[in-house]
Amino acid sequence: MSQISEAAIRDVVTEVLTKLQQGTVGPVATPAVVKNPGHHGVFEDATSAATAAAGGFEQLQKKGWAARSKIIEIVKQMCADNADRWGQVEFEETKIGRLDHKIAKLHGIRNVLGTEFLNPHGMSGDAGITMEEFAPWGVIGSITPVTHSIPTIAGNIVNMVAAGNAIVFNPHPGGAACAALAIHEFNEAIKAEVGISNLICTVEKPTLDSFNDLCAAPEVGLLCITGGPAVVDAAMKTGKRAICAGPGNPPVVVDDCPGINFDKVARNIILGGGFDNNLLCIGEKQIFAVDQSYKKTVDAMVRNGAFLLNASQLETIKKEVFTFREDDGGCSHPVVNREFVGADAAKLARIAGLDIDPTTEMLIAETAEDDLFVIEEQMMPLLPITQATCFGEAIRMARDSEHGYKHSAMVHTMNVANMTEMGRAMDTTLYVKNGPCVAGLGMGGEGYISFSIATTTGEGITTPRTFTRFRRCALVDQLNIV
Ligand code: NAD
């Protein structure tokens, strides 16, 4: 049980005991409904949270840009200071991924863009001066995934508050308690240092109903969705503008050309695809190796710590980690068994009766291009590797496996023409060459980070500008002093 829930229950019990002592309730009375159980920004329902956040937005507007910058500073500092504790709390609640990487993601929040990214555009001429500026929406409804609960929330806060907004989160139920804990602590610090309350709100026990209530709340002008196909679909149907950071299934292609360091390729794939046990939406999920590079890549992966499964071990694992619908007819669709999403490589290997070193970061298996591990976004540190006869075929396979999500793709090649050809063919939001996927988010490559990459709706790696409305202000015939 979360700290928040325990404390909330304590509050209710205290209240009921007090009333009992005062004789205002009978001994079998049910506790009163608690709308906001005494925690900063944590609400029982989405409607109350949206109303409170509208109040938070008004307070922020009055305090101006200085308050926005201060809040961003607070959030970034708190993520760094609390990375170990919050990482642990999230790991214990979600039970997926790797603790060290949960902590690393929180440290990454320092690279999220803030107010510095909102430079206005000015024009001056014979007819006067005009300013184009980026205005807030007001209250944003944000849906966050279980794969990175606190990091997505923290990154959203930096981007969205920089743009002048308040936020209501409807987190994934599997990561809602750690979300409420961090949000409570953020609000507590913001209240103490800036004097604003309820700028960041959350629903304590999120459900599909609270999602619907949040989307329908009149205070909410914009939605930000970070998750899989179902939630993106649901958000698109609400009629509200939705920025959708949707699913992916990123391929990595290894070329067969001079100059490739296969040990470096292997280390890059293990780092990116093994990060947080493959929970990253940008993470390498299937490998296509061209001709002679196939064996070199497999050997290098094993040399660098990956464990190579044989065909029967792979089949045994596959039967366990994918489930099939009861009515297994012609159109039945495999579904990833949630129990193994983000599981350690050793746990997956145990399914096949293997007792491997628990520090193993990745399993690999030689497969055909239509294998379930290639087709499905399985989010497990088990990467299929498929041989292509030429670079063109590798691109075709990579493109098919990505399913047109336009999310992420990686390539290892020294051939610039091949890099270009694949970049054009994949048309993905992130395209990383000669590095791990995380280099596309500034970890080992140039650039900033966000945990909401708006692939489905095309805004890309979200920035403060993503969460603004364009406004133009024209003054006619005056102040054009040049
Ligand atoms: P998920 O889709 O199960 O859940 C995401 C959020 O949507 C949760 O808050 C969940 O409660 C909610 N949700 C799910 N179905 C819903 C529905 N029908 N109606 C309303 N709300 C619904 O995803 P997850 O397992 O938490 O995260 C993994 C998925 O998210 C993967 O597909 C991954 O690629 C994607 N993802 C994308 C990005 C990105 O930036 N593009 C970042 C992280 C994760």
Coordinates of C-alpha atoms and ligand atoms in Angstrom, one line a residue:
M1 CA 0.0 0.0 0.0
S2 CA 1.3 3.5 -0.9
Q3 CA 2.3 6.1 1.7
I4 CA -0.4 8.4 0.3
S5 CA -3.1 5.7 0.7
E6 CA -2.0 4.9 4.2
A7 CA -2.0 8.6 5.2
A8 CA -5.4 9.2 3.6
I9 CA -6.9 6.3 5.4
R10 CA -5.4 7.6 8.7
D11 CA -7.0 11.0 8.0
V12 CA -10.4 9.4 7.4
V13 CA -10.1 7.2 10.5
T14 CA -9.1 10.2 12.7
E15 CA -12.0 12.1 11.3
V16 CA -14.5 9.3 12.0
L17 CA -13.0 8.7 15.5
T18 CA -13.3 12.4 16.3
K19 CA -16.9 12.4 15.2
L20 CA -17.6 9.2 17.2
Q21 CA -16.2 10.9 20.3
Q22 CA -18.4 13.9 19.6
G23 CA -21.3 11.6 19.1
T24 CA -22.0 13.0 15.6
V25 CA -21.9 9.6 13.9
G26 CA -23.1 6.2 15.0
P27 CA -20.7 3.3 15.6
V28 CA -21.4 1.6 12.2
A29 CA -21.3 4.8 10.1
T30 CA -19.3 4.7 6.8
P31 CA -16.5 7.3 6.6
A32 CA -17.3 10.6 5.0
V33 CA -16.3 10.9 1.3
V34 CA -13.0 12.6 1.2
K35 CA -12.6 14.8 -2.0
N36 CA -9.1 15.8 -1.3
P37 CA -7.6 13.6 1.4
G38 CA -5.3 16.3 2.8
H39 CA -2.6 15.9 0.3
H40 CA -1.3 18.7 -2.0
G41 CA -2.8 18.2 -5.4
V42 CA -4.1 14.6 -4.8
F43 CA -7.8 14.3 -5.5
E44 CA -10.3 11.5 -5.3
D45 CA -12.0 12.4 -8.6
A46 CA -11.0 14.1 -11.9
T47 CA -13.7 16.7 -11.7
S48 CA -12.5 18.1 -8.3
A49 CA -8.9 17.9 -9.6
A50 CA -9.8 19.9 -12.7
T51 CA -11.6 22.6 -10.7
A52 CA -8.6 22.9 -8.3
A53 CA -6.1 23.0 -11.2
A54 CA -8.1 25.9 -12.7
G55 CA -7.4 27.8 -9.4
G56 CA -3.7 26.8 -9.7
F57 CA -3.6 28.2 -13.2
E58 CA -5.1 31.5 -12.1
Q59 CA -2.5 31.8 -9.3
L60 CA 0.4 31.1 -11.8
Q61 CA -0.9 33.7 -14.2
K62 CA -0.8 36.3 -11.5
K63 CA 2.7 35.4 -10.5
G64 CA 4.1 35.5 -14.0
W65 CA 7.3 34.3 -15.7
A66 CA 9.5 34.4 -12.6
A67 CA 7.1 31.9 -10.9
R68 CA 7.3 29.5 -13.9
S69 CA 11.1 29.5 -13.9
K70 CA 11.2 29.0 -10.1
I71 CA 8.8 26.0 -10.3
I72 CA 10.9 24.4 -13.0
E73 CA 14.0 24.9 -10.9
I74 CA 12.2 23.2 -8.0
V75 CA 11.0 20.3 -10.0
K76 CA 14.4 19.6 -11.6
Q77 CA 16.2 19.9 -8.3
M78 CA 13.7 17.6 -6.6
C79 CA 14.1 15.0 -9.3
A80 CA 17.8 15.0 -8.8
D81 CA 17.6 15.1 -5.0
N82 CA 15.0 12.3 -4.7
A83 CA 16.0 10.1 -7.6
D84 CA 17.1 7.2 -5.4
R85 CA 14.0 7.3 -3.1
W86 CA 11.5 7.9 -5.9
G87 CA 13.1 5.4 -8.2
Q88 CA 12.9 2.8 -5.4
V89 CA 9.2 3.7 -4.7
E90 CA 8.3 3.5 -8.4
F91 CA 10.2 0.2 -8.8
E92 CA 8.5 -1.4 -5.8
E93 CA 5.1 -0.3 -7.0
T94 CA 5.3 -1.1 -10.7
K95 CA 7.6 -4.2 -10.3
I96 CA 8.9 -3.7 -13.8
G97 CA 12.2 -2.6 -15.3
R98 CA 15.5 -1.9 -13.5
L99 CA 16.0 0.2 -10.4
D100 CA 19.3 1.8 -11.6
H101 CA 17.6 2.9 -14.8
K102 CA 14.5 4.3 -13.0
I103 CA 17.0 6.5 -11.0
A104 CA 18.8 7.5 -14.2
K105 CA 15.6 8.6 -15.8
L106 CA 14.9 11.0 -12.9
H107 CA 18.3 12.5 -13.2
G108 CA 17.6 13.0 -16.9
I109 CA 14.8 15.5 -16.1
R110 CA 17.5 18.3 -15.9
N111 CA 17.6 18.1 -19.7
V112 CA 13.9 18.8 -20.3
L113 CA 13.3 22.2 -21.9
G114 CA 11.9 25.1 -19.9
T115 CA 11.0 28.7 -20.4
E116 CA 14.1 29.4 -22.4
F117 CA 12.5 27.6 -25.3
L118 CA 9.6 30.2 -25.6
N119 CA 11.3 33.1 -27.4
P120 CA 8.6 35.4 -28.9
H121 CA 8.9 36.4 -32.5
G122 CA 8.8 40.2 -33.2
M123 CA 8.3 42.1 -36.4
S124 CA 8.9 45.8 -37.0
G125 CA 8.2 47.9 -40.2
D126 CA 6.5 50.9 -41.7
A127 CA 3.1 49.8 -40.4
G128 CA 4.1 49.4 -36.7
I129 CA 5.2 46.5 -34.6
T130 CA 3.8 43.0 -34.1
M131 CA 4.6 40.3 -31.6
E132 CA 3.8 36.6 -31.9
E133 CA 3.8 34.9 -28.5
F134 CA 3.2 31.5 -27.0
A135 CA 0.2 31.5 -24.6
P136 CA -0.9 28.8 -22.2
W137 CA -4.0 26.7 -22.7
G138 CA -5.0 26.7 -19.0
V139 CA -5.5 23.2 -17.6
I140 CA -3.9 20.3 -19.5
G141 CA -5.2 16.7 -18.9
S142 CA -2.2 14.3 -19.0
I143 CA -2.3 10.5 -19.2
T144 CA 0.9 8.8 -18.2
P145 CA 2.2 5.2 -18.7
V146 CA 3.3 2.6 -16.1
T147 CA 6.6 2.3 -17.9
H148 CA 7.9 5.6 -16.6
S149 CA 5.4 7.1 -14.1
I150 CA 7.3 9.8 -12.2
P151 CA 9.7 10.7 -15.1
T152 CA 6.9 11.3 -17.5
I153 CA 5.0 13.4 -14.9
A154 CA 8.1 15.4 -14.0
G155 CA 9.0 16.0 -17.7
N156 CA 5.4 17.0 -18.5
I157 CA 5.4 19.5 -15.5
V158 CA 8.6 21.2 -16.7
N159 CA 7.3 21.6 -20.3
M160 CA 3.7 22.5 -19.4
V161 CA 4.4 24.9 -16.5
A162 CA 7.1 26.6 -18.6
A163 CA 4.3 27.2 -21.0
G164 CA 2.2 28.7 -18.2
N165 CA -0.3 25.8 -17.7
A166 CA -1.7 23.9 -14.8
I167 CA -2.0 20.1 -15.1
V168 CA -4.3 17.2 -14.0
F169 CA -2.7 13.8 -14.3
N170 CA -4.6 10.5 -14.7
P171 CA -1.7 8.2 -14.3
H172 CA -1.6 4.5 -15.1
P173 CA -3.3 2.7 -12.1
G174 CA -0.1 0.5 -11.8
G175 CA 2.0 3.6 -11.1
A176 CA -0.5 5.9 -9.5
A177 CA 0.7 5.8 -5.9
C178 CA 4.3 6.8 -6.7
A179 CA 2.7 9.5 -9.0
A180 CA 0.6 10.8 -6.1
L181 CA 3.6 10.8 -3.8
A182 CA 5.8 12.9 -6.1
I183 CA 3.0 15.2 -7.0
H184 CA 2.2 15.8 -3.3
E185 CA 5.9 16.6 -2.7
F186 CA 6.2 18.9 -5.7
N187 CA 3.1 20.8 -4.6
E188 CA 4.3 21.1 -1.1
A189 CA 7.6 22.6 -2.2
I190 CA 5.8 24.9 -4.8
K191 CA 3.4 26.1 -2.1
A192 CA 6.3 26.8 0.3
E193 CA 8.6 28.6 -2.1
V194 CA 6.2 30.2 -4.7
G195 CA 2.9 30.4 -2.8
I196 CA 0.8 28.6 -5.4
S197 CA -1.3 25.6 -4.6
N198 CA -2.9 22.9 -6.8
L199 CA -0.9 23.8 -9.9
I200 CA -0.3 20.1 -10.4
C201 CA -3.1 17.8 -9.6
T202 CA -3.7 14.0 -9.9
V203 CA -6.4 11.5 -9.4
E204 CA -5.4 9.2 -6.5
K205 CA -7.1 6.1 -7.9
P206 CA -7.3 6.6 -11.7
T207 CA -9.8 4.5 -13.7
L208 CA -11.3 4.6 -17.2
D209 CA -14.1 6.7 -15.6
S210 CA -11.7 9.3 -14.2
F211 CA -10.1 9.4 -17.7
N212 CA -13.5 10.1 -19.2
D213 CA -14.3 12.7 -16.6
L214 CA -11.0 14.4 -17.1
C215 CA -11.4 14.6 -20.8
A216 CA -15.0 16.0 -20.4
A217 CA -14.0 18.6 -17.8
P218 CA -14.7 22.1 -19.1
E219 CA -11.5 23.5 -17.6
V220 CA -9.4 21.1 -19.6
G221 CA -8.5 22.6 -23.0
L222 CA -5.8 20.2 -24.1
L223 CA -4.9 16.6 -23.6
C224 CA -1.5 15.0 -23.6
I225 CA -1.5 11.2 -23.9
T226 CA 1.5 9.0 -23.4
G227 CA 0.7 5.3 -23.8
G228 CA -0.3 2.5 -26.1
P229 CA -2.8 2.3 -29.0
A230 CA -6.0 2.0 -26.8
V231 CA -5.6 5.2 -24.9
V232 CA -4.5 7.1 -28.0
D233 CA -7.6 5.9 -29.8
A234 CA -9.8 6.8 -26.8
A235 CA -8.3 10.3 -26.6
M236 CA -8.8 11.0 -30.3
K237 CA -12.5 10.3 -29.9
T238 CA -13.0 12.8 -27.1
G239 CA -13.3 15.8 -29.5
K240 CA -10.6 17.7 -27.6
R241 CA -7.3 18.5 -29.1
A242 CA -4.9 15.7 -28.0
I243 CA -1.2 15.5 -28.3
C244 CA -0.5 11.8 -28.6
A245 CA 2.8 10.1 -27.7
G246 CA 1.8 6.7 -28.9
P247 CA 3.3 3.2 -29.3
G248 CA 6.3 2.2 -31.3
N249 CA 8.3 -0.9 -32.3
P250 CA 11.7 0.4 -33.1
P251 CA 14.0 -1.7 -35.4
V252 CA 17.8 -1.5 -35.6
V253 CA 19.6 -2.3 -38.8
V254 CA 23.2 -3.4 -38.9
D255 CA 24.8 -2.8 -42.3
D256 CA 27.5 -5.0 -43.9
C257 CA 30.1 -2.4 -44.8
P258 CA 33.7 -1.6 -44.0
G259 CA 34.5 0.3 -40.8
I260 CA 31.8 -1.1 -38.5
N261 CA 33.0 -1.9 -35.0
F262 CA 30.7 -4.8 -34.1
D263 CA 31.6 -4.8 -30.4
K264 CA 30.4 -1.1 -30.2
V265 CA 27.3 -2.0 -32.2
A266 CA 26.5 -4.8 -29.6
R267 CA 27.2 -2.5 -26.7
N268 CA 24.9 0.1 -28.2
I269 CA 22.1 -2.4 -28.7
I270 CA 22.4 -3.8 -25.3
L271 CA 22.4 -0.4 -23.7
G272 CA 19.4 0.9 -25.7
G273 CA 17.4 -2.3 -25.9
G274 CA 18.3 -3.4 -22.4
F275 CA 17.5 0.0 -20.8
D276 CA 15.0 -0.5 -18.0
N277 CA 14.5 -4.0 -19.4
N278 CA 13.3 -2.7 -22.8
L279 CA 10.5 -0.5 -21.3
L280 CA 11.6 2.5 -23.4
C281 CA 9.2 3.2 -26.3
I282 CA 12.3 4.3 -28.3
G283 CA 14.2 1.1 -27.3
E284 CA 15.7 -1.2 -29.9
K285 CA 13.2 -4.1 -30.2
Q286 CA 14.3 -6.1 -33.2
I287 CA 17.6 -6.4 -35.1
F288 CA 18.0 -6.8 -38.9
A289 CA 21.5 -7.6 -39.9
V290 CA 22.7 -7.5 -43.5
D291 CA 24.4 -10.6 -45.0
Q292 CA 27.9 -11.2 -43.4
S293 CA 27.1 -8.8 -40.5
Y294 CA 24.5 -11.2 -39.2
K295 CA 27.0 -13.7 -37.7
K296 CA 29.4 -10.9 -36.6
T297 CA 26.5 -9.1 -34.7
V298 CA 25.3 -12.3 -33.0
D299 CA 28.9 -13.2 -31.9
A300 CA 29.5 -9.6 -30.7
M301 CA 26.3 -9.6 -28.8
V302 CA 27.3 -12.8 -27.0
R303 CA 30.8 -11.5 -26.4
N304 CA 29.3 -8.4 -24.8
G305 CA 27.1 -10.3 -22.4
A306 CA 23.9 -11.2 -24.2
F307 CA 22.6 -14.7 -23.9
L308 CA 21.8 -16.5 -27.2
L309 CA 18.6 -18.7 -26.9
N310 CA 18.1 -21.7 -29.2
A311 CA 14.9 -22.2 -31.2
S312 CA 13.2 -24.5 -28.7
Q313 CA 14.0 -22.2 -25.8
L314 CA 12.6 -19.3 -27.7
E315 CA 9.4 -21.2 -28.5
T316 CA 8.9 -22.2 -24.8
I317 CA 9.3 -18.5 -23.7
K318 CA 7.0 -17.3 -26.5
K319 CA 4.2 -19.6 -25.3
E320 CA 4.4 -18.0 -21.9
V321 CA 4.9 -14.3 -22.6
F322 CA 2.2 -14.0 -25.3
T323 CA -1.4 -15.0 -24.6
F324 CA -4.0 -15.7 -27.3
R325 CA -7.7 -14.9 -27.2
E326 CA -10.0 -17.8 -26.3
D327 CA -11.7 -17.7 -29.6
D328 CA -8.3 -18.5 -31.3
G329 CA -9.8 -18.1 -34.8
G330 CA -8.3 -16.8 -38.1
C331 CA -8.1 -13.2 -36.8
S332 CA -7.0 -13.9 -33.3
H333 CA -4.3 -11.6 -32.1
P334 CA -1.5 -12.3 -29.7
V335 CA -1.4 -10.2 -26.6
V336 CA 1.7 -9.6 -24.5
N337 CA 1.4 -11.2 -21.0
R338 CA 1.8 -8.2 -18.7
E339 CA 3.5 -10.4 -16.1
F340 CA 6.6 -10.4 -18.3
V341 CA 6.7 -6.8 -19.5
G342 CA 9.9 -5.2 -18.2
A343 CA 11.0 -8.5 -16.6
D344 CA 14.7 -9.3 -16.1
A345 CA 16.4 -11.4 -18.8
A346 CA 17.0 -14.1 -16.1
K347 CA 13.3 -14.3 -15.3
L348 CA 12.5 -14.8 -19.0
A349 CA 15.2 -17.4 -19.3
R350 CA 13.8 -19.3 -16.4
I351 CA 10.7 -20.0 -18.4
A352 CA 12.8 -22.2 -20.6
G353 CA 14.5 -23.9 -17.6
L354 CA 17.7 -21.8 -17.9
D355 CA 19.5 -20.6 -14.9
I356 CA 21.6 -17.7 -16.3
D357 CA 23.7 -15.0 -14.6
P358 CA 21.1 -12.7 -13.0
T359 CA 23.1 -9.6 -14.2
T360 CA 22.5 -10.6 -17.9
E361 CA 21.0 -7.6 -19.6
M362 CA 19.7 -9.2 -22.7
L363 CA 18.6 -12.4 -24.4
I364 CA 18.8 -12.7 -28.2
A365 CA 17.3 -15.3 -30.6
E366 CA 17.7 -15.9 -34.3
T367 CA 14.2 -15.6 -35.9
A368 CA 12.4 -15.1 -39.1
E369 CA 11.0 -11.7 -39.8
D370 CA 7.4 -12.7 -39.1
D371 CA 8.2 -14.0 -35.5
L372 CA 6.0 -12.6 -32.8
F373 CA 9.0 -11.0 -31.1
V374 CA 9.6 -9.1 -34.3
I375 CA 6.0 -8.0 -34.9
E376 CA 4.8 -7.2 -31.4
E377 CA 6.0 -4.3 -29.2
Q378 CA 6.8 -6.8 -26.4
M379 CA 8.9 -4.5 -24.1
M380 CA 11.1 -7.3 -22.8
P381 CA 14.9 -7.6 -22.9
L382 CA 14.7 -10.4 -25.5
L383 CA 15.7 -9.2 -29.0
P384 CA 15.1 -11.2 -32.1
I385 CA 17.7 -11.0 -34.8
T386 CA 16.9 -11.6 -38.5
Q387 CA 19.2 -11.9 -41.4
A388 CA 18.6 -9.7 -44.6
T389 CA 20.3 -10.5 -47.9
C390 CA 21.0 -6.8 -48.6
F391 CA 20.6 -3.3 -47.1
G392 CA 17.4 -2.7 -49.2
E393 CA 15.8 -5.9 -47.8
A394 CA 16.8 -4.9 -44.2
I395 CA 15.1 -1.5 -44.7
R396 CA 12.0 -3.2 -46.0
M397 CA 11.9 -5.6 -43.0
A398 CA 12.6 -2.7 -40.6
R399 CA 9.8 -0.7 -42.1
D400 CA 7.3 -3.5 -42.0
S401 CA 8.1 -4.3 -38.3
E402 CA 7.6 -0.6 -37.3
H403 CA 4.0 -0.8 -38.5
G404 CA 3.9 2.9 -39.7
Y405 CA 4.0 4.2 -36.1
K406 CA 6.6 6.7 -37.3
H407 CA 8.2 6.4 -33.8
S408 CA 12.0 5.4 -33.8
A409 CA 14.6 3.6 -35.8
M410 CA 18.3 3.0 -35.5
V411 CA 21.0 2.0 -37.9
H412 CA 24.7 1.1 -37.7
T413 CA 26.6 1.9 -40.9
M414 CA 29.5 3.9 -42.2
N415 CA 27.7 4.3 -45.6
V416 CA 26.1 7.7 -45.8
A417 CA 24.0 6.8 -48.8
N418 CA 22.6 3.9 -46.8
M419 CA 21.9 6.1 -43.8
T420 CA 20.0 8.5 -46.0
E421 CA 18.0 5.8 -47.8
M422 CA 16.9 4.3 -44.5
G423 CA 16.1 7.7 -43.0
R424 CA 13.8 8.5 -45.9
A425 CA 12.2 5.1 -46.0
M426 CA 11.5 4.9 -42.2
D427 CA 10.1 8.4 -41.8
T428 CA 10.3 8.1 -38.0
T429 CA 10.3 10.8 -35.4
L430 CA 13.6 9.7 -34.0
Y431 CA 16.4 8.3 -36.3
V432 CA 19.6 7.4 -34.6
K433 CA 22.8 6.5 -36.5
N434 CA 25.7 4.7 -34.9
G435 CA 24.5 5.0 -31.3
P436 CA 22.0 3.6 -28.9
C437 CA 18.4 4.7 -29.0
V438 CA 18.9 6.9 -26.0
A439 CA 21.3 9.1 -28.0
G440 CA 18.1 10.3 -29.7
L441 CA 17.1 11.8 -26.4
G442 CA 20.4 13.5 -25.6
M443 CA 21.9 10.6 -23.6
G444 CA 25.1 10.1 -25.6
G445 CA 23.9 12.3 -28.5
E446 CA 23.2 16.0 -28.8
G447 CA 19.7 17.2 -27.8
Y448 CA 17.1 17.6 -25.1
I449 CA 14.8 15.0 -23.5
S450 CA 11.2 14.4 -22.9
F451 CA 9.4 11.2 -21.9
S452 CA 6.4 12.2 -24.1
I453 CA 7.4 11.8 -27.8
A454 CA 4.3 12.9 -29.8
T455 CA 4.7 10.4 -32.6
T456 CA 1.0 9.8 -33.5
T457 CA 0.1 13.4 -33.8
G458 CA 3.5 14.6 -35.1
E459 CA 4.6 17.2 -32.6
G460 CA 7.7 15.1 -31.8
I461 CA 9.8 15.3 -28.7
T462 CA 7.6 17.6 -26.6
T463 CA 8.8 21.0 -25.6
P464 CA 7.1 23.9 -23.8
R465 CA 6.0 25.2 -27.2
T466 CA 4.0 22.0 -27.8
F467 CA 1.7 23.1 -24.9
T468 CA 1.0 26.6 -26.1
R469 CA -1.5 28.5 -28.2
F470 CA -0.1 30.9 -30.8
R471 CA -1.1 34.5 -30.3
R472 CA -0.4 37.7 -32.4
C473 CA -0.5 41.2 -31.0
A474 CA -0.2 44.0 -33.6
L475 CA 0.3 47.8 -32.9
V476 CA -0.5 49.9 -35.9
D477 CA 1.8 52.9 -36.9
Q478 CA 3.5 53.2 -33.5
L479 CA 6.6 52.1 -31.6
N480 CA 8.4 51.3 -34.9
I481 CA 11.2 53.5 -33.8
V482 CA 13.9 52.4 -36.4
Ligands
NAD1 P1 -1.0 1.8 -21.7 O1 -1.5 2.2 -23.0 O2 -1.5 0.5 -21.1 O3 -1.4 2.9 -20.6 C1 -1.1 4.2 -20.8 C2 -2.1 5.1 -20.1 O4 -3.3 5.0 -20.8 C3 -2.3 4.7 -18.7 O5 -2.5 5.8 -17.9 C4 -3.6 3.8 -18.8 O6 -4.3 3.8 -17.6 C5 -4.3 4.6 -19.9 N1 -5.2 3.7 -20.7 C6 -5.0 2.6 -21.3 N2 -6.0 2.2 -22.0 C7 -7.0 3.1 -21.9 C8 -8.3 3.3 -22.4 N3 -8.8 2.5 -23.3 N4 -8.9 4.5 -22.1 C9 -8.4 5.4 -21.3 N5 -7.1 5.3 -20.8 C10 -6.4 4.1 -21.0 O7 0.6 1.8 -21.8 P2 1.7 1.5 -20.8 O8 1.9 0.0 -20.7 O9 1.5 2.2 -19.5 O10 2.9 2.1 -21.5 C11 3.5 1.4 -22.6 C12 3.0 2.0 -24.0 O11 3.1 3.4 -24.0 C13 3.8 1.4 -25.1 O12 2.9 1.2 -26.2 C14 4.8 2.5 -25.4 O13 5.3 2.5 -26.7 C15 3.9 3.7 -25.1 N6 4.8 4.9 -24.7 C16 4.9 5.9 -25.6 C17 5.7 6.9 -25.3 C18 6.0 8.0 -26.3 O14 6.6 9.0 -25.9 N7 5.6 7.9 -27.5 C19 6.4 7.0 -24.0 C20 6.1 6.0 -23.1 C21 5.3 4.9 -23.5

